[in-house]
CSV table of C-alpha atoms in Angstrom, one decimal:
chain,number,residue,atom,x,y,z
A,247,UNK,CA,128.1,124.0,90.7
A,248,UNK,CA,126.4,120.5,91.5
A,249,UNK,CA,125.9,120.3,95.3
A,250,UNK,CA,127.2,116.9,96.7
A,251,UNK,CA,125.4,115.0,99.0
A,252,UNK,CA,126.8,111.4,100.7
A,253,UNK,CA,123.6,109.2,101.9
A,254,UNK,CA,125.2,106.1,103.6
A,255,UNK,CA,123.2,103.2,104.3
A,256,UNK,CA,120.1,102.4,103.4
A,257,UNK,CA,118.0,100.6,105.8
A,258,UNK,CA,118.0,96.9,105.6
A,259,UNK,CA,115.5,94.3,104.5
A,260,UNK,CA,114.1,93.8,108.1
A,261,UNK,CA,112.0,96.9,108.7
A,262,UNK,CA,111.7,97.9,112.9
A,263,UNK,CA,107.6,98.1,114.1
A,264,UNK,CA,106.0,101.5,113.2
A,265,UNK,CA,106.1,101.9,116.8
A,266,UNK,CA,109.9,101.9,117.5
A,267,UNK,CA,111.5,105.1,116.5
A,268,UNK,CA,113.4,105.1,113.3
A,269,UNK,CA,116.9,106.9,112.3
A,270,UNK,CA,116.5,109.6,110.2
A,271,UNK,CA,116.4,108.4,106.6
A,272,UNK,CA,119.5,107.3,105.2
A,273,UNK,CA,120.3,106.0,101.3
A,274,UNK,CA,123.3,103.6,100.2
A,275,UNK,CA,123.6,105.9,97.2
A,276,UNK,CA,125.9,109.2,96.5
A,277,UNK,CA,123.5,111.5,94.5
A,278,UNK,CA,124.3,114.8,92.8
A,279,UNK,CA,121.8,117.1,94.1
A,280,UNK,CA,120.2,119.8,91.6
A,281,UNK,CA,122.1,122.9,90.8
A,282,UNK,CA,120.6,126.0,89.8
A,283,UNK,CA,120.4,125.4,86.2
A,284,UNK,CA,119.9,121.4,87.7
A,285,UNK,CA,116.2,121.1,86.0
A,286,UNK,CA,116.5,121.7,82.2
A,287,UNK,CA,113.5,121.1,79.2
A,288,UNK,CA,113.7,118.3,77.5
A,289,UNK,CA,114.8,117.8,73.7
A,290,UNK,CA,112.3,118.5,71.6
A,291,UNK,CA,114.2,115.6,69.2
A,292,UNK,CA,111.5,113.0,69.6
A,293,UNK,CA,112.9,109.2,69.6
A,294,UNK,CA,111.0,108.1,66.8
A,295,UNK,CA,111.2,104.4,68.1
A,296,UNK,CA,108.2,103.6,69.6
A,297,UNK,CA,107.9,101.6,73.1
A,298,UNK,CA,106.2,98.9,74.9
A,299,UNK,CA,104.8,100.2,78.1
A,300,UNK,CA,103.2,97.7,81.0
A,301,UNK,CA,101.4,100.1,83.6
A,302,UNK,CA,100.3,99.1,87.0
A,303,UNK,CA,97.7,100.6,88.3
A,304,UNK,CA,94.2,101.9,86.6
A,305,UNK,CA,93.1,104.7,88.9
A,306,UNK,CA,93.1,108.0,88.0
A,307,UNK,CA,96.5,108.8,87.1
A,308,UNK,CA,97.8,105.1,85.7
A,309,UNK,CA,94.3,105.5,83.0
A,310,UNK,CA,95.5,108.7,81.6
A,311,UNK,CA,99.2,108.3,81.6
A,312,UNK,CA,98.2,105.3,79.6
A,313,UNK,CA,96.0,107.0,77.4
A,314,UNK,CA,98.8,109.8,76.7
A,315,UNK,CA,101.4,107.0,76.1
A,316,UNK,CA,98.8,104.9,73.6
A,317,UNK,CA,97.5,108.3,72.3
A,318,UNK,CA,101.2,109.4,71.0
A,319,UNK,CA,101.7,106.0,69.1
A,320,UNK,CA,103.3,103.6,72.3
A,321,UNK,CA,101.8,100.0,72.3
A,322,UNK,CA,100.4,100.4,76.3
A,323,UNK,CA,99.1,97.3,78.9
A,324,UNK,CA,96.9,98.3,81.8
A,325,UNK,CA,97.4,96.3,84.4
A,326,UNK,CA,94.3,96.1,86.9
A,327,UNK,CA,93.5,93.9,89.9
A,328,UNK,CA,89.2,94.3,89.1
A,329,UNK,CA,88.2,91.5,86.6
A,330,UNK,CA,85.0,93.4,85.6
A,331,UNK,CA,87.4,96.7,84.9
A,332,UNK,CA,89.8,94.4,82.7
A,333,UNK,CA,86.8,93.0,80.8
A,334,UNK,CA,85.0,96.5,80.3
A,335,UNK,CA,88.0,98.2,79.0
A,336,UNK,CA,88.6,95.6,76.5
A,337,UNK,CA,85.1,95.9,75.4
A,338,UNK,CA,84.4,99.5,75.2
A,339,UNK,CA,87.8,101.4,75.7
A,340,UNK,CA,86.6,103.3,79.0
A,341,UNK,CA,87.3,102.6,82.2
A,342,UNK,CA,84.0,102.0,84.3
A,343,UNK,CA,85.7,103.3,87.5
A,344,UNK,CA,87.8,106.8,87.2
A,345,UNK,CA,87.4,109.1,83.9
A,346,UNK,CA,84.1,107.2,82.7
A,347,UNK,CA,83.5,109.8,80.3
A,348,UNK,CA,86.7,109.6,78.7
A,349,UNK,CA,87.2,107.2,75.5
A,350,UNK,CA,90.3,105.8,75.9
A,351,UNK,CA,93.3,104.9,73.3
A,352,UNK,CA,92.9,101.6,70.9
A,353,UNK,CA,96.4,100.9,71.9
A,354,UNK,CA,95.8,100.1,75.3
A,355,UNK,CA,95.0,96.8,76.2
A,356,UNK,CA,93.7,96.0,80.1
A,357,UNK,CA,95.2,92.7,81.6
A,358,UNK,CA,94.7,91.1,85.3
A,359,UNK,CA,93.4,90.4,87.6
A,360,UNK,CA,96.4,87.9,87.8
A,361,UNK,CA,99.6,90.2,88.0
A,362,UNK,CA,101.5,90.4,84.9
A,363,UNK,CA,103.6,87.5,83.5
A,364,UNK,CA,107.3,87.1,83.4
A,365,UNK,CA,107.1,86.6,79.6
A,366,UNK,CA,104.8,90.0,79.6
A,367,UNK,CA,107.2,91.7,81.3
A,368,UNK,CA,110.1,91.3,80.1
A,369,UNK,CA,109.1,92.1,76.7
A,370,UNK,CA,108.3,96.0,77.6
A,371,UNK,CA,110.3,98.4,77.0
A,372,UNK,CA,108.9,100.6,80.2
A,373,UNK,CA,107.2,99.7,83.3
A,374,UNK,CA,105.5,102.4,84.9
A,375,UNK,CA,104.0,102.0,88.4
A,376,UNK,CA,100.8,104.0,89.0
A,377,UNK,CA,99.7,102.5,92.3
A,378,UNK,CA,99.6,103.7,96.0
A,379,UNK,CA,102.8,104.2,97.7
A,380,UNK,CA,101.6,101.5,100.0
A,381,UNK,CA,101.2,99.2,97.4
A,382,UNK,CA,104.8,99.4,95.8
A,383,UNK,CA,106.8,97.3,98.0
A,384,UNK,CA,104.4,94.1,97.7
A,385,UNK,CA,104.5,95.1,93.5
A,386,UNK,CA,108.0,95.1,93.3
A,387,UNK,CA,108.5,92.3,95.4
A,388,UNK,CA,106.7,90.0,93.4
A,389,UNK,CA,108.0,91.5,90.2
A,390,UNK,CA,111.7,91.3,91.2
A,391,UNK,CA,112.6,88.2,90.0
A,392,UNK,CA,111.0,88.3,86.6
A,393,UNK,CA,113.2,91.8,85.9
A,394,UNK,CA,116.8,91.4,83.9
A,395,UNK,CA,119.2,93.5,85.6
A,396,UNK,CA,121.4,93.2,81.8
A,397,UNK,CA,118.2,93.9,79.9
A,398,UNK,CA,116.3,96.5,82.4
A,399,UNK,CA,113.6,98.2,80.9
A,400,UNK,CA,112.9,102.2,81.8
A,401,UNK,CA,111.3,101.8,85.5
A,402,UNK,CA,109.0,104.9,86.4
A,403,UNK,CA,107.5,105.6,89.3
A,404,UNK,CA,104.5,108.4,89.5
A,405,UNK,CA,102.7,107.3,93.1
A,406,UNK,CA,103.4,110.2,95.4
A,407,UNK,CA,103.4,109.4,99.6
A,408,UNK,CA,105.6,107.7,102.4
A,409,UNK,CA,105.4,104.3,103.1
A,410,UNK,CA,103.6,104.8,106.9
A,411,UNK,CA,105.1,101.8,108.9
A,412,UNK,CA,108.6,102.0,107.5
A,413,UNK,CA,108.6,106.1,106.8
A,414,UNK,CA,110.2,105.2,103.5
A,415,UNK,CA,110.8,106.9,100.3
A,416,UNK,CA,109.8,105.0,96.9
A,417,UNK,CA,113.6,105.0,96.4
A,418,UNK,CA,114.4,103.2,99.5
A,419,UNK,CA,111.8,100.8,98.9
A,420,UNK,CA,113.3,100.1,95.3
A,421,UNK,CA,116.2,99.5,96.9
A,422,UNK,CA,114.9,97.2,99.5
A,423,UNK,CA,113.6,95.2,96.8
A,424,UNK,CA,115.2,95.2,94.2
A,425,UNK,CA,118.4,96.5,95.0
A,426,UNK,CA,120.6,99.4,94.9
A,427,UNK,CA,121.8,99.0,91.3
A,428,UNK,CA,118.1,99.3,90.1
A,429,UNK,CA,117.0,101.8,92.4
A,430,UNK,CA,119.9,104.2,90.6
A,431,UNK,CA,118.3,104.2,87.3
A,432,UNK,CA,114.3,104.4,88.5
A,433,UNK,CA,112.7,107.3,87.4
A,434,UNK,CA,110.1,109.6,89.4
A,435,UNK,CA,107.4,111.8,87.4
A,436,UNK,CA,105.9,114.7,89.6
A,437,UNK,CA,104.3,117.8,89.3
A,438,UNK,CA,100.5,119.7,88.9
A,439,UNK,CA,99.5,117.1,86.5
A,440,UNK,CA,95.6,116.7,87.0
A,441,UNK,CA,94.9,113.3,85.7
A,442,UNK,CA,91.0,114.9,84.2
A,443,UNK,CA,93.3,117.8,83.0
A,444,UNK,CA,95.8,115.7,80.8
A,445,UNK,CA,93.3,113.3,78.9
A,446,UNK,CA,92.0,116.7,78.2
A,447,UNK,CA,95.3,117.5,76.1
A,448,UNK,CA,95.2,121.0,78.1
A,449,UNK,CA,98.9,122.1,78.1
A,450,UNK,CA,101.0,120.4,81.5
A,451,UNK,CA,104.5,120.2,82.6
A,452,UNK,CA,106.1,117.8,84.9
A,453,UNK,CA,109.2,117.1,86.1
A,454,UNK,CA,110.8,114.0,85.5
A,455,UNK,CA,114.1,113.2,87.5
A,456,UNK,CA,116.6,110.4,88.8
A,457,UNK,CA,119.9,109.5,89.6
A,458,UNK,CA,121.0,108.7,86.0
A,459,UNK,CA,120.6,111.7,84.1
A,460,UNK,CA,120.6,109.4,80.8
A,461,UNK,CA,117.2,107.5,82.3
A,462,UNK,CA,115.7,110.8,83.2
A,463,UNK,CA,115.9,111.9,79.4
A,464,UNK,CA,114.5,108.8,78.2
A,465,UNK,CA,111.7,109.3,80.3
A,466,UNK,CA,110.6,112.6,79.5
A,467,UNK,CA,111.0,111.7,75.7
A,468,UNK,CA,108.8,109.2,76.7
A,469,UNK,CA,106.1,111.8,77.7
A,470,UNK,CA,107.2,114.8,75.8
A,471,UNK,CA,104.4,116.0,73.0
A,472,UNK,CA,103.5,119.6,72.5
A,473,UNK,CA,100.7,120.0,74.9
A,474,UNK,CA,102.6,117.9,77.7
A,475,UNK,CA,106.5,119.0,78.6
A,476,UNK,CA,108.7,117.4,80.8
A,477,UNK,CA,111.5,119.3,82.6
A,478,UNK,CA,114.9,116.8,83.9
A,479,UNK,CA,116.8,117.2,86.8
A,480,UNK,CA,119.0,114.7,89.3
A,481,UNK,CA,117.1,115.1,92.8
A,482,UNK,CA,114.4,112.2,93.5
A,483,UNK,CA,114.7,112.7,96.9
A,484,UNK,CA,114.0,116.2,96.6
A,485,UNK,CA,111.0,115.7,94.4
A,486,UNK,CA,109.5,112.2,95.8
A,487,UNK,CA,109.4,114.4,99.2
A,488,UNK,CA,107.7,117.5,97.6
A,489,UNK,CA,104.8,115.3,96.0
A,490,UNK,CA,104.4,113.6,99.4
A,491,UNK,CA,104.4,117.2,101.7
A,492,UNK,CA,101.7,119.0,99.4
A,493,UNK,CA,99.1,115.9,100.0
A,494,UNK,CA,99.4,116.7,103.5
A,495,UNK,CA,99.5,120.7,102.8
A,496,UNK,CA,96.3,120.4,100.5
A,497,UNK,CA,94.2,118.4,103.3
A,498,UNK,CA,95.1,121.7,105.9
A,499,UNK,CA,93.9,123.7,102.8
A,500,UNK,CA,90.7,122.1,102.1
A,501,UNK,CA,90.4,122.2,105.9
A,502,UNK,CA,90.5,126.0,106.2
A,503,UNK,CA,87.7,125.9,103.6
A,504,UNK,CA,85.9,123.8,104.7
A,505,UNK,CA,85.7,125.8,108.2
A,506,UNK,CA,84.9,129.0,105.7
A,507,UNK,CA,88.2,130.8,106.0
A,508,UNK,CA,88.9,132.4,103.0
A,509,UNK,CA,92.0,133.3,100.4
A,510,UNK,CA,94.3,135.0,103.2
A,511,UNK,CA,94.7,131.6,105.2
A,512,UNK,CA,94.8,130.0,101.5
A,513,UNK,CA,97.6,132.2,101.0
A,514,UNK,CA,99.3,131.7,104.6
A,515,UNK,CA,99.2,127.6,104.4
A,516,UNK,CA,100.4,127.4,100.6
A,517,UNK,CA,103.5,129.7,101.3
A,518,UNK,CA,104.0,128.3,104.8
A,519,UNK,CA,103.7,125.0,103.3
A,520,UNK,CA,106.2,125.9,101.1
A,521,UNK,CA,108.9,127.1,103.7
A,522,UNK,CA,108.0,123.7,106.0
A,523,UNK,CA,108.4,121.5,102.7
A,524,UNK,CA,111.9,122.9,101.9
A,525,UNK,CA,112.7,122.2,105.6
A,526,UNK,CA,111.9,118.9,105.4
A,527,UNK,CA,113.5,118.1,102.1
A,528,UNK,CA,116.3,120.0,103.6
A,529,UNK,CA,116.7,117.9,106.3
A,530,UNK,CA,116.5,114.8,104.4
A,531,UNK,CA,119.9,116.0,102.4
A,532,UNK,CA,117.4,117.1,98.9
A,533,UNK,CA,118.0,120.2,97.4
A,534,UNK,CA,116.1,123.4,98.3
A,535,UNK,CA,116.1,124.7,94.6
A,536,UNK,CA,113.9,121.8,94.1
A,537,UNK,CA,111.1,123.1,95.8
A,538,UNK,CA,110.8,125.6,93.5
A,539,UNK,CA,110.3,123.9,90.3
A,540,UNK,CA,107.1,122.0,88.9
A,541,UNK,CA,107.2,119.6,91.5
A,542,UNK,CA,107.7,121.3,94.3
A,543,UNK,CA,105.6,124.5,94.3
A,544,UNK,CA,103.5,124.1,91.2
A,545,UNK,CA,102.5,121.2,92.5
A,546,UNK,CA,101.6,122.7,95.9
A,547,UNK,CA,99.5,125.6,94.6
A,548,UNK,CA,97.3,123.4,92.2
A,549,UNK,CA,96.5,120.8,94.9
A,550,UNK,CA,95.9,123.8,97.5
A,551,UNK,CA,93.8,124.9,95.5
A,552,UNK,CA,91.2,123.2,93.6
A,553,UNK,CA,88.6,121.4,94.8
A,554,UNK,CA,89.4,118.7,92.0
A,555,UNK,CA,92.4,117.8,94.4
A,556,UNK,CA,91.6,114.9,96.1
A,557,UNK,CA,93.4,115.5,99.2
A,558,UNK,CA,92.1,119.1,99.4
A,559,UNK,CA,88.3,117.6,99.1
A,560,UNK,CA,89.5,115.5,102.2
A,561,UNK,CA,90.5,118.5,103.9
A,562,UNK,CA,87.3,120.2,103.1
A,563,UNK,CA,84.7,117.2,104.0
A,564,UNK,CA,86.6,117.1,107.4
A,565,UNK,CA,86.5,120.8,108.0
A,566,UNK,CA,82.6,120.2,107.0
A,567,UNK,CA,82.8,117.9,110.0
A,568,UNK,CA,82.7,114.5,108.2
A,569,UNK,CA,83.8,111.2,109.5
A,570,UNK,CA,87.4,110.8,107.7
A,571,UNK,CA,86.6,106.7,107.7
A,572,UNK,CA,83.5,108.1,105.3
A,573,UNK,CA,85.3,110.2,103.6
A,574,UNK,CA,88.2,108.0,102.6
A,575,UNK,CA,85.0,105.2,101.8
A,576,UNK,CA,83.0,107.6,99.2
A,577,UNK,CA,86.1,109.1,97.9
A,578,UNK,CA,86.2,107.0,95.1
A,579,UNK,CA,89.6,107.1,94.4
A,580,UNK,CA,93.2,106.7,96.7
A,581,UNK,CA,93.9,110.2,98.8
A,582,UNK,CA,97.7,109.6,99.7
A,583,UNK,CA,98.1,112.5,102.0
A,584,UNK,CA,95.9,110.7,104.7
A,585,UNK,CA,98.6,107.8,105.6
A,586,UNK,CA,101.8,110.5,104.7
A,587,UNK,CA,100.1,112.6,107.0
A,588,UNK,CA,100.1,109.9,109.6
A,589,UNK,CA,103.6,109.0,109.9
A,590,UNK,CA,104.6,112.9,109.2
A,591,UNK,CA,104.4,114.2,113.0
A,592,UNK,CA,107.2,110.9,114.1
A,593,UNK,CA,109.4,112.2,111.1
A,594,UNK,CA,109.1,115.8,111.4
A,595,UNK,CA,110.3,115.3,115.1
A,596,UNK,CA,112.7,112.9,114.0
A,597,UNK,CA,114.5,115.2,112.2
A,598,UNK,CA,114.1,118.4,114.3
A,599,UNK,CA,113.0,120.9,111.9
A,600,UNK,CA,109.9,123.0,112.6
A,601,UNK,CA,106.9,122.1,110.6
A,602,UNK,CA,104.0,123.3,112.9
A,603,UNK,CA,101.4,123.2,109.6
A,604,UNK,CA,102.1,119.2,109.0
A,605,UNK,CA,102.5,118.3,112.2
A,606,UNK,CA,99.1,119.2,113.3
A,607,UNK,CA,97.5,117.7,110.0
A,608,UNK,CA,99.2,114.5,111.1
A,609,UNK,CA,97.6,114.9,114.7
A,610,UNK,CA,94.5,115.5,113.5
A,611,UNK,CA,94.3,112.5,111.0
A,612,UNK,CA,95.2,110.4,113.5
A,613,UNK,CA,92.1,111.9,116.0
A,614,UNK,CA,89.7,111.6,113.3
A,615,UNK,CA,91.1,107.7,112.3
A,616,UNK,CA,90.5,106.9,116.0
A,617,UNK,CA,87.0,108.3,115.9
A,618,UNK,CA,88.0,110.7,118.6
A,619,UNK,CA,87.8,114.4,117.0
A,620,UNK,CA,84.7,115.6,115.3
């Protein structure tokens, strides 16, 4: 049976300072939480209609969610904020910044630096958002008024934090700015999905969930192809939360390594970050089942484990004894468990679980930000 879950109100517009301490998280929405059987594979029926797909975002993950959509026939726009990175793309189908080996799909076309037009817009049939989780309010705040609420196209979100100052969800933040109606039918993408991996073609599988079971389908048909598989289910909260926790899980990871423990403490912090994620999500009225799909520990392991994790390599650069203002500076690409680990310790308190693991990260990030540890 569906568990039920009631999340009242969600917070307003006017946001308290980061300092004030903040309720625990609360939604205007009633949600069906997953069941058991709540995560099912998509149809292998393929919608033979093809789709319009804007993408913000042209890091990492935006490039080669891009080059997946453009490779399986979609007509896809890159939207970037770098001129030079519009204009290079265009020119030679790579992307001069992330993947720079990788030729890229003739049916993507970069635009920006100027953000998308309303005419652009609302001629997709998807917009997916590939950019930090700090970055989506501003996005969708500008965007807001160019969207049809009759004529909405599929909204899906892949950017995996907590927004620091506000500790909110993507959901909330959809909410906040566009509204709660809209919120209901955005669709989250999550799970071990490295983004070098995928333009590989090597064989992933994601989860793809939201409130409307209808826009969750749409989604992974969307995505689905034979070497990439998409799995549904009805618990955002669940999954945005897991793809949040194991950013700050993989940094205490690539910590330990960095300080030369070995595969015993690997072992310890991914199954201990397991039990402290489900706590969490617990807490925060998701479903426990959904930390053990794709997106909860799939996701976990791979980014616990491989140095190609961005996160972990933060970890492991600090546990080499690195500057993390370095670090985040040479990276070369966004590390979202840095600023979720920030604003974990206030939330993790907030809600009175026990999450010893993330709440020392978050202490430690916060040392290291304030140049006084290491």
């Amino acid at each position: 049976m569906l568990l039920t879950f009631a999340l009242s109100s969600l917070r307003s517009s006017a946001r308290k300072p980061a300092s004030s301490r903040l309720p625990r998280p609360q939604l205007r929405f009633k949600t069906r939480l997953v069941s058991p059987a709540g995560f099912r594979m998509s149809s292998q029926q393929h919608d033979e209609s093809k789709s319009k797909v804007l993408v913000f975002g042209a890091g990492n993950f935006g490039s080669c969610l891009a080059d997946h959509l453009g490779d399986s026939s979609h007509t896809v726009y890159m939207w970037s904020r770098v001129e030079e990175l519009v204009k290079h793309f265009n020119q030679y189908h790579r992307n001069p910044e992330v993947l720079k080996e990788h030729e890229f799909s003739e049916s993507i076309t970069a635009v920006g630096p100027e953000f998308p037009s309303a005419e652009l817009v609302q001629s997709m049939d998807v917009l997916l958002f590939a950019i930090p989780t700090e970055g989506v309010r501003e996005t969708l705040t500008t965007l807001r008024p160019t969207l049809d609420v009759d004529k909405l196209p599929l909204l899906i979100f892949v950017n995996k934090g907590i927004e620091i100052n506000t500790r909110a969800l993507t959901l909330e933040i959809i909410a906040d700015t566009c509204g709660p109606a809209i919120a209901k039918v955005a669709t989250f993408i999550s799970g071990p999905s490295f983004a070098a991996e995928i333009i590989k073609r090597q064989p992933t599988s994601v989860s793809v969930v939201s409130l409307s079971a209808a826009h969750a389908e749409r989604a992974s048909q969307l995505f689905h192809q034979p070497w990439f598989r998409c799995y549904t289910g009805e618990d955002p909260i669940g999954v945005e939360l897991a793809g949040a926790l194991k950013n700050v899980y993989a940094i205490a990871a690539g910590m330990a390594a960095g300080l030369g423990f070995e595969n015993n403490t690997a072992a310890m912090l991914i199954t201990r970050g397991l039990a402290e994620m489900t706590r969490i999500g617990t807490a925060y009225g998701a479903s426990p089942l959904t930390f053990l799909t794709l997106a909860g520990v799939g996701d976990l392991f791979l980014t616990c484990s491989s140095s190609t994790s961005r996160n972990y390599t933060v970890g492991y650069r600090l546990g080499k004894g690195e500057k993390l203002d370095h670090i985040i500076k040479t990276l070369g690409s966004v590390a979202e468990g840095v600023t979720t680990a920030k604003g974990l310790k206030a939330i993790v308190d907030e809600l009175g679980v026990a999450a010893p693991i993330a709440s020392a990260v978050g202490g430690i990030s916060s040392l290291v930000a304030s140049s006084t540890y290491l």
